[in-house]
Every structure is written in C-alpha cells, then in structure tokens.
PDB file of N, CA, C and O in Angstrom:
ATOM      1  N   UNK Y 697     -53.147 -82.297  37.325  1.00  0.00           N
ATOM      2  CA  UNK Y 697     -51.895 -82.483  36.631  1.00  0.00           C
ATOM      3  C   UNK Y 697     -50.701 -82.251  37.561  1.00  0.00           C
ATOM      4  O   UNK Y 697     -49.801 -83.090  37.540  1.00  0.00           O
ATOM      5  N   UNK Y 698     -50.610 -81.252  38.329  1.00  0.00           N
ATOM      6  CA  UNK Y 698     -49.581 -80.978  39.577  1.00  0.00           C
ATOM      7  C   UNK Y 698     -49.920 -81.634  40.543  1.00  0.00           C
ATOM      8  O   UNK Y 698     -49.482 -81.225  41.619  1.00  0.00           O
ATOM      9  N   UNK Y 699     -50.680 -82.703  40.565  1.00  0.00           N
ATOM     10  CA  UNK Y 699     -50.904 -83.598  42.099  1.00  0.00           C
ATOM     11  C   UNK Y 699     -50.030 -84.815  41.850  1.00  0.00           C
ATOM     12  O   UNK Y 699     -50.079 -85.460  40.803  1.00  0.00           O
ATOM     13  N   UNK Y 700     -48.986 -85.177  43.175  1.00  0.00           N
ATOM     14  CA  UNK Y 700     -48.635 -86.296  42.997  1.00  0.00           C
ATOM     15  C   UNK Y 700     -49.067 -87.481  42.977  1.00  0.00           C
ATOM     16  O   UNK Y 700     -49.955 -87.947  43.690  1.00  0.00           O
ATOM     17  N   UNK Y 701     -48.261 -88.182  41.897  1.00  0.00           N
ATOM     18  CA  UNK Y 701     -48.937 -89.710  41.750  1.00  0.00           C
ATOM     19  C   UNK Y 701     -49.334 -89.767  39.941  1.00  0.00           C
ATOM     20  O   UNK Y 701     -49.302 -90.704  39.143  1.00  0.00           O
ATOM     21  N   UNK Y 702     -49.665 -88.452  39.799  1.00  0.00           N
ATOM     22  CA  UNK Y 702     -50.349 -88.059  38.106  1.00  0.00           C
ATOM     23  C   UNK Y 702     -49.367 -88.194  36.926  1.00  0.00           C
ATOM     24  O   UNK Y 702     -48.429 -87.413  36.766  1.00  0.00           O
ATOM     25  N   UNK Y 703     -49.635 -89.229  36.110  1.00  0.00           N
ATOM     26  CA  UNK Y 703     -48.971 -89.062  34.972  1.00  0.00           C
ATOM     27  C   UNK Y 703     -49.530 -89.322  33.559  1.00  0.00           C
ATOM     28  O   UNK Y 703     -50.654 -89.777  33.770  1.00  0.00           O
ATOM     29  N   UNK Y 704     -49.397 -89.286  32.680  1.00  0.00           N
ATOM     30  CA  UNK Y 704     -50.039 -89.673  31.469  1.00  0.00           C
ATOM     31  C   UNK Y 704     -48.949 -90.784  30.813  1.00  0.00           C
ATOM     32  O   UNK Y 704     -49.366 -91.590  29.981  1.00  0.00           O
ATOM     33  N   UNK Y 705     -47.989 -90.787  31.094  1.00  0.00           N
ATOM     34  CA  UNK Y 705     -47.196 -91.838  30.384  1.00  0.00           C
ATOM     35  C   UNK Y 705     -47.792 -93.428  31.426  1.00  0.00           C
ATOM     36  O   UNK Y 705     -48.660 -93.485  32.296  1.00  0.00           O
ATOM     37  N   UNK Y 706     -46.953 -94.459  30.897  1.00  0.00           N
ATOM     38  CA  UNK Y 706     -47.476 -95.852  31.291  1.00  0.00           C
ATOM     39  C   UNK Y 706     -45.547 -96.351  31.559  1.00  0.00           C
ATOM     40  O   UNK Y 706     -44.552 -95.736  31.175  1.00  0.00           O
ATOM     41  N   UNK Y 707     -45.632 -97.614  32.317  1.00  0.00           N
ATOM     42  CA  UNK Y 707     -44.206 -98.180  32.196  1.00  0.00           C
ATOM     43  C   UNK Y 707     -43.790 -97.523  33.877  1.00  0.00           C
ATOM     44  O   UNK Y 707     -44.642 -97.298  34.737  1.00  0.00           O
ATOM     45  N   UNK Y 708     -42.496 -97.333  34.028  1.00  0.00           N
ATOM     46  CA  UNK Y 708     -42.358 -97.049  34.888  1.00  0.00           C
ATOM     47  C   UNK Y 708     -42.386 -95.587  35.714  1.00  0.00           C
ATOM     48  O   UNK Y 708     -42.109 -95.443  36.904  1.00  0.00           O
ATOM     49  N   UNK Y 709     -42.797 -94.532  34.763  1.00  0.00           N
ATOM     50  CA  UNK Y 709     -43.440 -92.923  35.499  1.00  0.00           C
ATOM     51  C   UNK Y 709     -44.020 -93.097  36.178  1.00  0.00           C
ATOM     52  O   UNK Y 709     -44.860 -93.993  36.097  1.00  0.00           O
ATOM     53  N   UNK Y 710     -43.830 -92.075  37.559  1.00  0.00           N
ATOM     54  CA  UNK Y 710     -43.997 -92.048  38.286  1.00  0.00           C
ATOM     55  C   UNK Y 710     -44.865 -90.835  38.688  1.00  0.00           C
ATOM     56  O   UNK Y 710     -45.827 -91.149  39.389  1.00  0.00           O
ATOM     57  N   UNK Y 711     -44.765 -89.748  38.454  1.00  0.00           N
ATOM     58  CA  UNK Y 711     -45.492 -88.561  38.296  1.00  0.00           C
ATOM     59  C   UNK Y 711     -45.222 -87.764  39.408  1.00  0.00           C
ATOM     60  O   UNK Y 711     -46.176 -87.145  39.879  1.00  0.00           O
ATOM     61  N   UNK Y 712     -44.056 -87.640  39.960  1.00  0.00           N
ATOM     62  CA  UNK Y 712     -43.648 -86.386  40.310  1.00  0.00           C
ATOM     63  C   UNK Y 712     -42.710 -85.598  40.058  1.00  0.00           C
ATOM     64  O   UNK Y 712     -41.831 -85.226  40.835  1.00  0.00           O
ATOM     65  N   UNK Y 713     -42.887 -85.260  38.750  1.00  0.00           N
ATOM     66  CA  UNK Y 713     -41.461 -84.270  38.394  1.00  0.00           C
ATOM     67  C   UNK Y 713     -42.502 -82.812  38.233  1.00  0.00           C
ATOM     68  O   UNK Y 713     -41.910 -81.779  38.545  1.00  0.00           O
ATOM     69  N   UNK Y 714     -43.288 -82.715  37.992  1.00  0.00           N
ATOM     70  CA  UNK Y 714     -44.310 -81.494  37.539  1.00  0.00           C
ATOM     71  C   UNK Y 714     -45.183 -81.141  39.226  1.00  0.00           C
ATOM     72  O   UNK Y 714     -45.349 -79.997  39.648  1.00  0.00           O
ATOM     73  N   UNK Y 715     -45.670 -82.507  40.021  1.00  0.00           N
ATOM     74  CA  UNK Y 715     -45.356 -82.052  41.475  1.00  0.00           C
ATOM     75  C   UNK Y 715     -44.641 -81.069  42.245  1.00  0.00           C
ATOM     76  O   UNK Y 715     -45.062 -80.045  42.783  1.00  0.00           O
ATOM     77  N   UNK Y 716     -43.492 -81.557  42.202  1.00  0.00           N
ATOM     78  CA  UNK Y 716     -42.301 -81.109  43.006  1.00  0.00           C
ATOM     79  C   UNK Y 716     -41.752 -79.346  42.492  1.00  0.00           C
ATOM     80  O   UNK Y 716     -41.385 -78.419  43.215  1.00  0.00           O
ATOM     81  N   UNK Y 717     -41.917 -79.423  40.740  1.00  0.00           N
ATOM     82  CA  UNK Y 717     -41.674 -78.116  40.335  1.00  0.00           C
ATOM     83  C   UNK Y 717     -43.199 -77.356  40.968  1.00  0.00           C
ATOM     84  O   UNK Y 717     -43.010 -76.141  41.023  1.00  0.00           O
ATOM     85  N   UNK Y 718     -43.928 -77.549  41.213  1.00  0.00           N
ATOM     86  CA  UNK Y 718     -45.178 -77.218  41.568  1.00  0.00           C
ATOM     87  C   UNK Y 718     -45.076 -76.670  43.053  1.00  0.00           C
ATOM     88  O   UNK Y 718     -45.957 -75.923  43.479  1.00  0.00           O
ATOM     89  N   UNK Y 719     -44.192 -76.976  43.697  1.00  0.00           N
ATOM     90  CA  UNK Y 719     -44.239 -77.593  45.277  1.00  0.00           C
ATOM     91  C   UNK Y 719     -43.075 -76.379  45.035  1.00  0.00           C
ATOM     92  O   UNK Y 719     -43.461 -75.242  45.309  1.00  0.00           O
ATOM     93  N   UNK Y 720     -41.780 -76.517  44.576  1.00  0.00           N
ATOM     94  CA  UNK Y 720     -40.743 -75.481  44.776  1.00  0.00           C
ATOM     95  C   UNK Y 720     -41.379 -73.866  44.366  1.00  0.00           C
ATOM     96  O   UNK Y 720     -41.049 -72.797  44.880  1.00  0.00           O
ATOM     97  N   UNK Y 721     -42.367 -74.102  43.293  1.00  0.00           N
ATOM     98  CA  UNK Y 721     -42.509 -72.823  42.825  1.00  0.00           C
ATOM     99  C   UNK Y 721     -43.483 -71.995  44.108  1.00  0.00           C
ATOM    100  O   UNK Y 721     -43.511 -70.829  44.502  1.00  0.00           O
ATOM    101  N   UNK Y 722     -44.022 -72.900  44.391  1.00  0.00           N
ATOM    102  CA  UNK Y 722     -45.003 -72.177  45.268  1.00  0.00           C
ATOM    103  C   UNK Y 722     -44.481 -71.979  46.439  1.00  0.00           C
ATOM    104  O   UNK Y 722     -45.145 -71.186  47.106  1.00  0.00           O
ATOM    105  N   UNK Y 723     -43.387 -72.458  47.049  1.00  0.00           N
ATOM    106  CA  UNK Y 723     -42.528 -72.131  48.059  1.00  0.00           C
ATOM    107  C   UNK Y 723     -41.717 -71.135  47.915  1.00  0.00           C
ATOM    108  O   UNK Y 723     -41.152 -70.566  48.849  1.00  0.00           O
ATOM    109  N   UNK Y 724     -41.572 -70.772  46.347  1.00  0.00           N
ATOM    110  CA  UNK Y 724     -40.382 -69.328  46.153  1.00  0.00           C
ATOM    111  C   UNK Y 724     -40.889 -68.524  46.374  1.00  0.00           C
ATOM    112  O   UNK Y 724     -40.304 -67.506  46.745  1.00  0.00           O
ATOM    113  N   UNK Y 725     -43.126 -68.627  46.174  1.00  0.00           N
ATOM    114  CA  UNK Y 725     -43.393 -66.948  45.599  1.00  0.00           C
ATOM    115  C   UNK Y 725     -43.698 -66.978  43.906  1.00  0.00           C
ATOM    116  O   UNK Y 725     -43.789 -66.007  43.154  1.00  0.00           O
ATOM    117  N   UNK Y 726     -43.800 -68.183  43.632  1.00  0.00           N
ATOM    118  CA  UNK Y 726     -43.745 -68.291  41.817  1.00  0.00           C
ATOM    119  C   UNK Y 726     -45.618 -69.396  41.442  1.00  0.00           C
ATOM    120  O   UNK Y 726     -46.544 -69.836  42.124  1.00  0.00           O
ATOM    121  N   UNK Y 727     -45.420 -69.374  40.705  1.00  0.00           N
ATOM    122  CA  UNK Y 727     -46.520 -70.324  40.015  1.00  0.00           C
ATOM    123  C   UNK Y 727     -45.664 -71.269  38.972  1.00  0.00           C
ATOM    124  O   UNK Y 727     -44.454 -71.358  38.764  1.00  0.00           O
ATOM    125  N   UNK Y 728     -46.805 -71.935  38.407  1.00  0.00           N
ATOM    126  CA  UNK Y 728     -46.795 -72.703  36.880  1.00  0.00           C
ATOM    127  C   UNK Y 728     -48.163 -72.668  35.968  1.00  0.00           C
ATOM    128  O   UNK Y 728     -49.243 -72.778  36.547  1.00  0.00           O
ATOM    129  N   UNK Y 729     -48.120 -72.533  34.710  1.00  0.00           N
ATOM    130  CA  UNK Y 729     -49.318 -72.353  34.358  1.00  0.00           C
ATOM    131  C   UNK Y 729     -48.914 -73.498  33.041  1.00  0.00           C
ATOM    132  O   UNK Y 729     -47.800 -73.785  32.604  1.00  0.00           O
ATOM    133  N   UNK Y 730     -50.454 -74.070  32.566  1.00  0.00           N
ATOM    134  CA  UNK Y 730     -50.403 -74.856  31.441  1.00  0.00           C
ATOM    135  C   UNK Y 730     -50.915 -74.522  30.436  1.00  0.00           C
ATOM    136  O   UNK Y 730     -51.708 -73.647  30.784  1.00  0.00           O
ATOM    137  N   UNK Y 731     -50.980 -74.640  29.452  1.00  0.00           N
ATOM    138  CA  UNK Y 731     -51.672 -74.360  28.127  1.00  0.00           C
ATOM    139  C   UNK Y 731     -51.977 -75.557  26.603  1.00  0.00           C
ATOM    140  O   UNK Y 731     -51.154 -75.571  25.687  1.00  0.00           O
ATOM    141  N   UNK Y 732     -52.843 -76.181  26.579  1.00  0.00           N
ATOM    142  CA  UNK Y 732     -52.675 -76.406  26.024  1.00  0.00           C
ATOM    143  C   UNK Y 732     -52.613 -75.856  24.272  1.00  0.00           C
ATOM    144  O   UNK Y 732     -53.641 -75.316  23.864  1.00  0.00           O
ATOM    145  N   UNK Y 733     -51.339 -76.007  23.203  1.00  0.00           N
ATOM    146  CA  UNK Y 733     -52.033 -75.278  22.000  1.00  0.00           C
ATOM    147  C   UNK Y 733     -52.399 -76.427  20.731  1.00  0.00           C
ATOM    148  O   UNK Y 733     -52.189 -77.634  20.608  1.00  0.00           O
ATOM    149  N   UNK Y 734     -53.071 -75.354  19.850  1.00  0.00           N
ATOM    150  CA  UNK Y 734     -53.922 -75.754  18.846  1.00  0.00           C
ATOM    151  C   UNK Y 734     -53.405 -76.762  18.013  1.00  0.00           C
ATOM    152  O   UNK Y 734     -54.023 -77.680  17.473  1.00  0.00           O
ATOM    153  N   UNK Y 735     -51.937 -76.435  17.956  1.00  0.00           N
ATOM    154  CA  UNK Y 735     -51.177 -77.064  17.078  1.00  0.00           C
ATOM    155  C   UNK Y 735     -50.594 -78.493  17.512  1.00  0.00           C
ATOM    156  O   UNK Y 735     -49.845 -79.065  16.720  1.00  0.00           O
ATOM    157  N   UNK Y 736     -51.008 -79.282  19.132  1.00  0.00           N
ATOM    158  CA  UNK Y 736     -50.600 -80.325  19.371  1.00  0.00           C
ATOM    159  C   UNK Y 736     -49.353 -79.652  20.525  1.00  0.00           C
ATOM    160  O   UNK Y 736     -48.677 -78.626  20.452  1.00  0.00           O
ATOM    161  N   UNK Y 737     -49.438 -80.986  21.811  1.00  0.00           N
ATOM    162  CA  UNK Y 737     -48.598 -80.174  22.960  1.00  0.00           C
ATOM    163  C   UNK Y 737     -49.252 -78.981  23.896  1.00  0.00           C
ATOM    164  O   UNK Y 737     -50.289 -78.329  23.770  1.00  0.00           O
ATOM    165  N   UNK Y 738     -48.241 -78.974  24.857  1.00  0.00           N
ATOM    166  CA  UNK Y 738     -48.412 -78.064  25.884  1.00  0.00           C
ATOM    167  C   UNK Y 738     -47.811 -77.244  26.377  1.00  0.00           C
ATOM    168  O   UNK Y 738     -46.662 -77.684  26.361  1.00  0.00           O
ATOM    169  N   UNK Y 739     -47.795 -76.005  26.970  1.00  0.00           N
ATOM    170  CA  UNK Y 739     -46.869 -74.907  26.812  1.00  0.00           C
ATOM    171  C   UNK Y 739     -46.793 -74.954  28.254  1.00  0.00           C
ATOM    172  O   UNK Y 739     -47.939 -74.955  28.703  1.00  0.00           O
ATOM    173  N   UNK Y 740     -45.620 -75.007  29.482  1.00  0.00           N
ATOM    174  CA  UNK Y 740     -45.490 -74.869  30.256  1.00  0.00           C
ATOM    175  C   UNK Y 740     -45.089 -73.132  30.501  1.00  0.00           C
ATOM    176  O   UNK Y 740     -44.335 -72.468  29.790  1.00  0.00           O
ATOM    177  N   UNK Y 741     -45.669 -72.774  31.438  1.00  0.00           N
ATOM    178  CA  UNK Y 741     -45.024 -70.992  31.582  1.00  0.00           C
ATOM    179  C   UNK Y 741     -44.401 -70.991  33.468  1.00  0.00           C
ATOM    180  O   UNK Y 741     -45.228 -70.814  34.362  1.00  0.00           O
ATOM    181  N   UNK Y 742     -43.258 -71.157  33.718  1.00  0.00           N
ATOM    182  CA  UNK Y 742     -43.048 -70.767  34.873  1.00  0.00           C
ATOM    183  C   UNK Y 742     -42.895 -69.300  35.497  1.00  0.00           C
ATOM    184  O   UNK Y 742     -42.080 -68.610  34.884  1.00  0.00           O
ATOM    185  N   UNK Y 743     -43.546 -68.649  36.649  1.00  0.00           N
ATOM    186  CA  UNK Y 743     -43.539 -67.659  37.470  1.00  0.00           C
ATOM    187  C   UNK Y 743     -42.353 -67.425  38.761  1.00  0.00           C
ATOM    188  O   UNK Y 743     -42.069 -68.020  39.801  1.00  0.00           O
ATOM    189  N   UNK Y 744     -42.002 -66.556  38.244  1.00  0.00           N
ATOM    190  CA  UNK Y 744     -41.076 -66.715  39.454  1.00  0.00           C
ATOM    191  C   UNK Y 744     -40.329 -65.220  39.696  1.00  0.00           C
ATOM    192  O   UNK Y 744     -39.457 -64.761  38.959  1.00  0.00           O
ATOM    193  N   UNK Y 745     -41.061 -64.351  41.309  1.00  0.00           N
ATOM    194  CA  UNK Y 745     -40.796 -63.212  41.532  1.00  0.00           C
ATOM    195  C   UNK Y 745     -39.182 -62.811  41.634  1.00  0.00           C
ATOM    196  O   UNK Y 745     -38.254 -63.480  42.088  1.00  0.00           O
ATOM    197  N   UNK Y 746     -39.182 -61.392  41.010  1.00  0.00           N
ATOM    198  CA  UNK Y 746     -37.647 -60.280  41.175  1.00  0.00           C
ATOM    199  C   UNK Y 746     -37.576 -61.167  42.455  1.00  0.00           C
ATOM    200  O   UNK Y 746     -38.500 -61.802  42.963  1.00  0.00           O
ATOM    201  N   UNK Y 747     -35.533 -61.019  43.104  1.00  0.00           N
ATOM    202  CA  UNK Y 747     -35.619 -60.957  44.021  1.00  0.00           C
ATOM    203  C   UNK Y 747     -35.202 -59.187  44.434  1.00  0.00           C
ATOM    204  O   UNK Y 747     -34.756 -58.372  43.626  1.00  0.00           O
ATOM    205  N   UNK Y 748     -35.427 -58.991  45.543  1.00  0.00           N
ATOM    206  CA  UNK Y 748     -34.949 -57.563  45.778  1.00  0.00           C
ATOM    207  C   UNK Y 748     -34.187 -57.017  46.288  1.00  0.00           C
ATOM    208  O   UNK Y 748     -34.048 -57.027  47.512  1.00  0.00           O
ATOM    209  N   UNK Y 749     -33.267 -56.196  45.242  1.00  0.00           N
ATOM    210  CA  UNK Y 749     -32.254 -55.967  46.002  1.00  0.00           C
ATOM    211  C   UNK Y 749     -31.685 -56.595  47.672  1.00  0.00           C
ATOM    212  O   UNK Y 749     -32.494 -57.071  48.469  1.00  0.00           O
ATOM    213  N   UNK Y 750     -30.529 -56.509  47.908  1.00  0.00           N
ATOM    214  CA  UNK Y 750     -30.159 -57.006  49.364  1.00  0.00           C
ATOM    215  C   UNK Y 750     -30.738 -58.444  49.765  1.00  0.00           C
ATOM    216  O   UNK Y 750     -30.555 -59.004  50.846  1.00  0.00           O
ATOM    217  N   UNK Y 751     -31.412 -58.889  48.765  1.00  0.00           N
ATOM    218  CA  UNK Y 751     -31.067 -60.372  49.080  1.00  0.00           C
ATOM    219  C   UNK Y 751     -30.316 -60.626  49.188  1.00  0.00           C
ATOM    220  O   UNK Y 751     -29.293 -59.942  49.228  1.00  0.00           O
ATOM    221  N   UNK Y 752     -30.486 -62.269  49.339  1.00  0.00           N
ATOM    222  CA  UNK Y 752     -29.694 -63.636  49.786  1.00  0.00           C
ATOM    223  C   UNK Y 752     -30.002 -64.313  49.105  1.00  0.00           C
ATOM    224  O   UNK Y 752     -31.141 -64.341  48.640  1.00  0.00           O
ATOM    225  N   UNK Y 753     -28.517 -65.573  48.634  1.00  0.00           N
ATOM    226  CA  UNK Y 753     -29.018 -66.131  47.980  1.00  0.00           C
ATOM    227  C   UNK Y 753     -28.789 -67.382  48.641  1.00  0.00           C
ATOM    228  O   UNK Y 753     -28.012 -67.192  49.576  1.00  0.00           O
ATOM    229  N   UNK Y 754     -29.228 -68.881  48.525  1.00  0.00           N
ATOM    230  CA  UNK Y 754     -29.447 -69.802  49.165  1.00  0.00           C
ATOM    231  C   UNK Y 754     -28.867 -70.907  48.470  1.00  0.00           C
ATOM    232  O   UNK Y 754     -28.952 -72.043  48.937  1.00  0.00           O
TER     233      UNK Y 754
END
C-alpha cells in the first residue's frame, strides 16, 4: 500500500500521495500505520517523535 505506483482508485491516480507521506515519515523518525475497521474504511494513524528541546526547526 506505501509502495509507489499503488493505488486502488482507476482514471487518472497515480499512487503516490501515501508513498511520499511514507517516505517523509520515515525520514523524520515517524511511521504510518493502517487499519482496517469493521464498520467500512480505513484508519490512518501517523507517528511522529517529540522534538527535543533545543531544536531546530527547518
């Protein structure tokens, strides 16, 4: 599902928007996790570490 190129829609998607968040998160220090629930749909959960004190921000 996070590999580029992957999409479930048809037409013109392209399938990297869930990539790229995939690609930034794991470059911060963060994840993404999926879920699907019972009730229909999918629960996206993003990870993404404190920064600590005396950072920087970019």
């Amino acid at each position: 599902m996070f590999e580029k190129g992957v999409s479930t829609k048809s037409g013109t998607a392209r399938g990297y928007g869930l990539h790229l968040v995939s690609q930034f998160l794991t470059r911060w220090g963060g994840s993404i996790t999926v879920e699907n629930l019972t009730t229909g749909g999918s629960r996206f959960t993003l990870y993404l570490p404190k920064r600590a004190h005396g950072g920087t921000s970019h």
